[in-house]
GROMACS .gro file of N, CA and C in nm:
model
  201
    1SER      N    1   0.084  -0.119   0.000
    1SER     CA    2   0.000   0.000   0.000
    1SER      C    3   0.088   0.125   0.000
    2VAL      N    4   0.031   0.233  -0.044
    2VAL     CA    5   0.102   0.360  -0.052
    2VAL      C    6   0.088   0.433   0.080
    3VAL      N    7   0.196   0.493   0.125
    3VAL     CA    8   0.197   0.570   0.249
    3VAL      C    9   0.177   0.717   0.212
    4ARG      N   10   0.079   0.781   0.271
    4ARG     CA   11   0.055   0.922   0.242
    4ARG      C   12   0.105   1.005   0.359
    5ALA      N   13   0.193   1.100   0.329
    5ALA     CA   14   0.245   1.188   0.433
    5ALA      C   15   0.137   1.287   0.474
    6THR      N   16   0.128   1.315   0.602
    6THR     CA   17   0.030   1.410   0.654
    6THR      C   18   0.103   1.526   0.721
    7PRO      N   19   0.034   1.635   0.749
    7PRO     CA   20   0.101   1.747   0.816
    7PRO      C   21   0.165   1.706   0.947
    8ARG      N   22   0.107   1.610   1.015
    8ARG     CA   23   0.162   1.566   1.144
    8ARG      C   24   0.295   1.493   1.127
    9ASP      N   25   0.321   1.440   1.006
    9ASP     CA   26   0.445   1.367   0.980
    9ASP      C   27   0.568   1.454   1.003
   10CYS      N   28   0.554   1.582   0.983
   10CYS     CA   29   0.668   1.673   0.995
   10CYS      C   30   0.657   1.752   1.124
   11GLU      N   31   0.741   1.725   1.216
   11GLU     CA   32   0.748   1.803   1.338
   11GLU      C   33   0.871   1.892   1.324
   12LEU      N   34   0.848   2.020   1.309
   12LEU     CA   35   0.957   2.112   1.279
   12LEU      C   36   1.067   2.110   1.383
   13GLY      N   37   1.034   2.074   1.505
   13GLY     CA   38   1.136   2.065   1.608
   13GLY      C   39   1.239   1.957   1.578
   14LYS      N   40   1.199   1.856   1.505
   14LYS     CA   41   1.289   1.746   1.470
   14LYS      C   42   1.364   1.773   1.340
   15LEU      N   43   1.305   1.852   1.253
   15LEU     CA   44   1.364   1.878   1.122
   15LEU      C   45   1.406   2.024   1.112
   16GLN      N   46   1.510   2.058   1.182
   16GLN     CA   47   1.557   2.196   1.182
   16GLN      C   48   1.621   2.228   1.048
   17ASN      N   49   1.611   2.353   1.006
   17ASN     CA   50   1.670   2.401   0.882
   17ASN      C   51   1.614   2.332   0.759
   18MET      N   52   1.492   2.283   0.767
   18MET     CA   53   1.430   2.216   0.653
   18MET      C   54   1.388   2.319   0.550
   19ILE      N   55   1.416   2.291   0.425
   19ILE     CA   56   1.372   2.376   0.315
   19ILE      C   57   1.237   2.324   0.267
   20ARG      N   58   1.138   2.410   0.265
   20ARG     CA   59   1.006   2.371   0.215
   20ARG      C   60   1.009   2.379   0.063
   21ILE      N   61   0.974   2.269  -0.003
   21ILE     CA   62   0.970   2.267  -0.149
   21ILE      C   63   0.831   2.313  -0.191
   22THR      N   64   0.821   2.438  -0.234
   22THR     CA   65   0.692   2.497  -0.269
   22THR      C   66   0.660   2.490  -0.418
   23THR      N   67   0.755   2.444  -0.498
   23THR     CA   68   0.736   2.435  -0.643
   23THR      C   69   0.616   2.347  -0.678
   24PHE      N   70   0.587   2.248  -0.595
   24PHE     CA   71   0.480   2.153  -0.622
   24PHE      C   72   0.356   2.177  -0.536
   25ALA      N   73   0.343   2.295  -0.479
   25ALA     CA   74   0.228   2.327  -0.394
   25ALA      C   75   0.098   2.302  -0.470
   26GLY      N   76   0.006   2.231  -0.405
   26GLY     CA   77  -0.123   2.203  -0.466
   26GLY      C   78  -0.121   2.089  -0.567
   27ARG      N   79  -0.006   2.025  -0.586
   27ARG     CA   80   0.006   1.916  -0.682
   27ARG      C   81   0.031   1.785  -0.608
   28ARG      N   82   0.007   1.676  -0.676
   28ARG     CA   83   0.033   1.543  -0.620
   28ARG      C   84   0.169   1.495  -0.668
   29VAL      N   85   0.252   1.448  -0.574
   29VAL     CA   86   0.390   1.409  -0.604
   29VAL      C   87   0.415   1.270  -0.544
   30ALA      N   88   0.492   1.187  -0.615
   30ALA     CA   89   0.529   1.055  -0.565
   30ALA      C   90   0.677   1.054  -0.529
   31VAL      N   91   0.710   0.993  -0.416
   31VAL     CA   92   0.849   0.974  -0.374
   31VAL      C   93   0.871   0.824  -0.363
   32PHE      N   94   0.966   0.773  -0.440
   32PHE     CA   95   0.999   0.630  -0.439
   32PHE      C   96   1.133   0.613  -0.370
   33GLY      N   97   1.134   0.535  -0.263
   33GLY     CA   98   1.255   0.515  -0.184
   33GLY      C   99   1.248   0.601  -0.060
   34LEU      N  100   1.240   0.537   0.056
   34LEU     CA  101   1.219   0.610   0.181
   34LEU      C  102   1.338   0.598   0.275
   35GLY      N  103   1.457   0.603   0.217
   35GLY     CA  104   1.577   0.614   0.299
   35GLY      C  105   1.583   0.756   0.353
   36GLY      N  106   1.697   0.795   0.403
   36GLY     CA  107   1.710   0.929   0.462
   36GLY      C  108   1.672   1.041   0.368
   37SER      N  109   1.721   1.037   0.245
   37SER     CA  110   1.692   1.146   0.152
   37SER      C  111   1.548   1.141   0.102
   38GLY      N  112   1.493   1.021   0.085
   38GLY     CA  113   1.355   1.009   0.041
   38GLY      C  114   1.258   1.063   0.145
   39LEU      N  115   1.282   1.028   0.272
   39LEU     CA  116   1.196   1.081   0.379
   39LEU      C  117   1.209   1.232   0.391
   40ALA      N  118   1.330   1.283   0.380
   40ALA     CA  119   1.351   1.428   0.387
   40ALA      C  120   1.279   1.498   0.273
   41ALA      N  121   1.286   1.441   0.153
   41ALA     CA  122   1.218   1.500   0.038
   41ALA      C  123   1.067   1.499   0.059
   42ALA      N  124   1.014   1.387   0.110
   42ALA     CA  125   0.870   1.378   0.134
   42ALA      C  126   0.825   1.481   0.236
   43HIS      N  127   0.901   1.497   0.343
   43HIS     CA  128   0.866   1.597   0.444
   43HIS      C  129   0.873   1.738   0.388
   44SER      N  130   0.975   1.769   0.312
   44SER     CA  131   0.990   1.902   0.256
   44SER      C  132   0.879   1.933   0.156
   45LEU      N  133   0.843   1.834   0.075
   45LEU     CA  134   0.732   1.852  -0.019
   45LEU      C  135   0.601   1.876   0.054
   46ARG      N  136   0.577   1.797   0.158
   46ARG     CA  137   0.453   1.811   0.234
   46ARG      C  138   0.445   1.946   0.303
   47GLU      N  139   0.556   1.989   0.359
   47GLU     CA  140   0.558   2.121   0.423
   47GLU      C  141   0.539   2.233   0.321
   48GLY      N  142   0.570   2.205   0.196
   48GLY     CA  143   0.549   2.302   0.088
   48GLY      C  144   0.411   2.291   0.027
   49GLU      N  145   0.319   2.220   0.094
   49GLU     CA  146   0.178   2.208   0.056
   49GLU      C  147   0.152   2.117  -0.064
   50ALA      N  148   0.241   2.022  -0.091
   50ALA     CA  149   0.215   1.921  -0.193
   50ALA      C  150   0.145   1.802  -0.128
   51THR      N  151   0.069   1.727  -0.207
   51THR     CA  152   0.014   1.600  -0.163
   51THR      C  153   0.119   1.496  -0.200
   52VAL      N  154   0.167   1.422  -0.102
   52VAL     CA  155   0.282   1.333  -0.124
   52VAL      C  156   0.241   1.187  -0.104
   53ASP      N  157   0.265   1.105  -0.206
   53ASP     CA  158   0.249   0.960  -0.196
   53ASP      C  159   0.389   0.900  -0.193
   54CYS      N  160   0.413   0.809  -0.098
   54CYS     CA  161   0.548   0.753  -0.080
   54CYS      C  162   0.545   0.602  -0.096
   55TRP      N  163   0.657   0.547  -0.144
   55TRP     CA  164   0.670   0.403  -0.157
   55TRP      C  165   0.814   0.363  -0.134
   56ASP      N  166   0.832   0.246  -0.074
   56ASP     CA  167   0.964   0.186  -0.057
   56ASP      C  168   0.947   0.035  -0.074
   57ASP      N  169   1.044  -0.029  -0.136
   57ASP     CA  170   1.038  -0.175  -0.155
   57ASP      C  171   1.041  -0.251  -0.024
   58GLY      N  172   1.111  -0.197   0.073
   58GLY     CA  173   1.129  -0.266   0.200
   58GLY      C  174   1.023  -0.229   0.303
   59ALA      N  175   0.983  -0.329   0.379
   59ALA     CA  176   0.883  -0.305   0.485
   59ALA      C  177   0.936  -0.208   0.589
   60ALA      N  178   1.067  -0.212   0.616
   60ALA     CA  179   1.124  -0.121   0.716
   60ALA      C  180   1.113   0.024   0.672
   61GLY      N  181   1.134   0.051   0.545
   61GLY     CA  182   1.121   0.187   0.494
   61GLY      C  183   0.978   0.237   0.503
   62ARG      N  184   0.883   0.152   0.470
   62ARG     CA  185   0.742   0.190   0.480
   62ARG      C  186   0.703   0.214   0.624
   63ALA      N  187   0.753   0.130   0.715
   63ALA     CA  188   0.721   0.147   0.857
   63ALA      C  189   0.781   0.276   0.912
   64ALA      N  190   0.902   0.310   0.868
   64ALA     CA  191   0.964   0.434   0.913
   64ALA      C  192   0.884   0.555   0.868
   65ALA      N  193   0.829   0.549   0.749
   65ALA     CA  194   0.749   0.660   0.697
   65ALA      C  195   0.618   0.675   0.772
   66GLN      N  196   0.563   0.566   0.817
   66GLN     CA  197   0.436   0.572   0.889
   66GLN      C  198   0.455   0.614   1.034
   67ALA      N  199   0.575   0.600   1.087
   67ALA     CA  200   0.601   0.633   1.228
   67ALA      C  201   0.603   0.783   1.251
   0.00000   0.00000   0.00000
């Protein structure tokens, strides 16, 4: 199943100096691969008001995204 990032996924206290990616505001974006850079990209896109769908081949990556 696809993991959808929500506003609660990003706690700014944990992600200091995060750049919000606003280029995709109001658009739907997919992020494939939920390692460190994939999760950071998903969070930045979501904070920039994009709708983000995420996927990772590994169960651990999907679980990390849902946590």
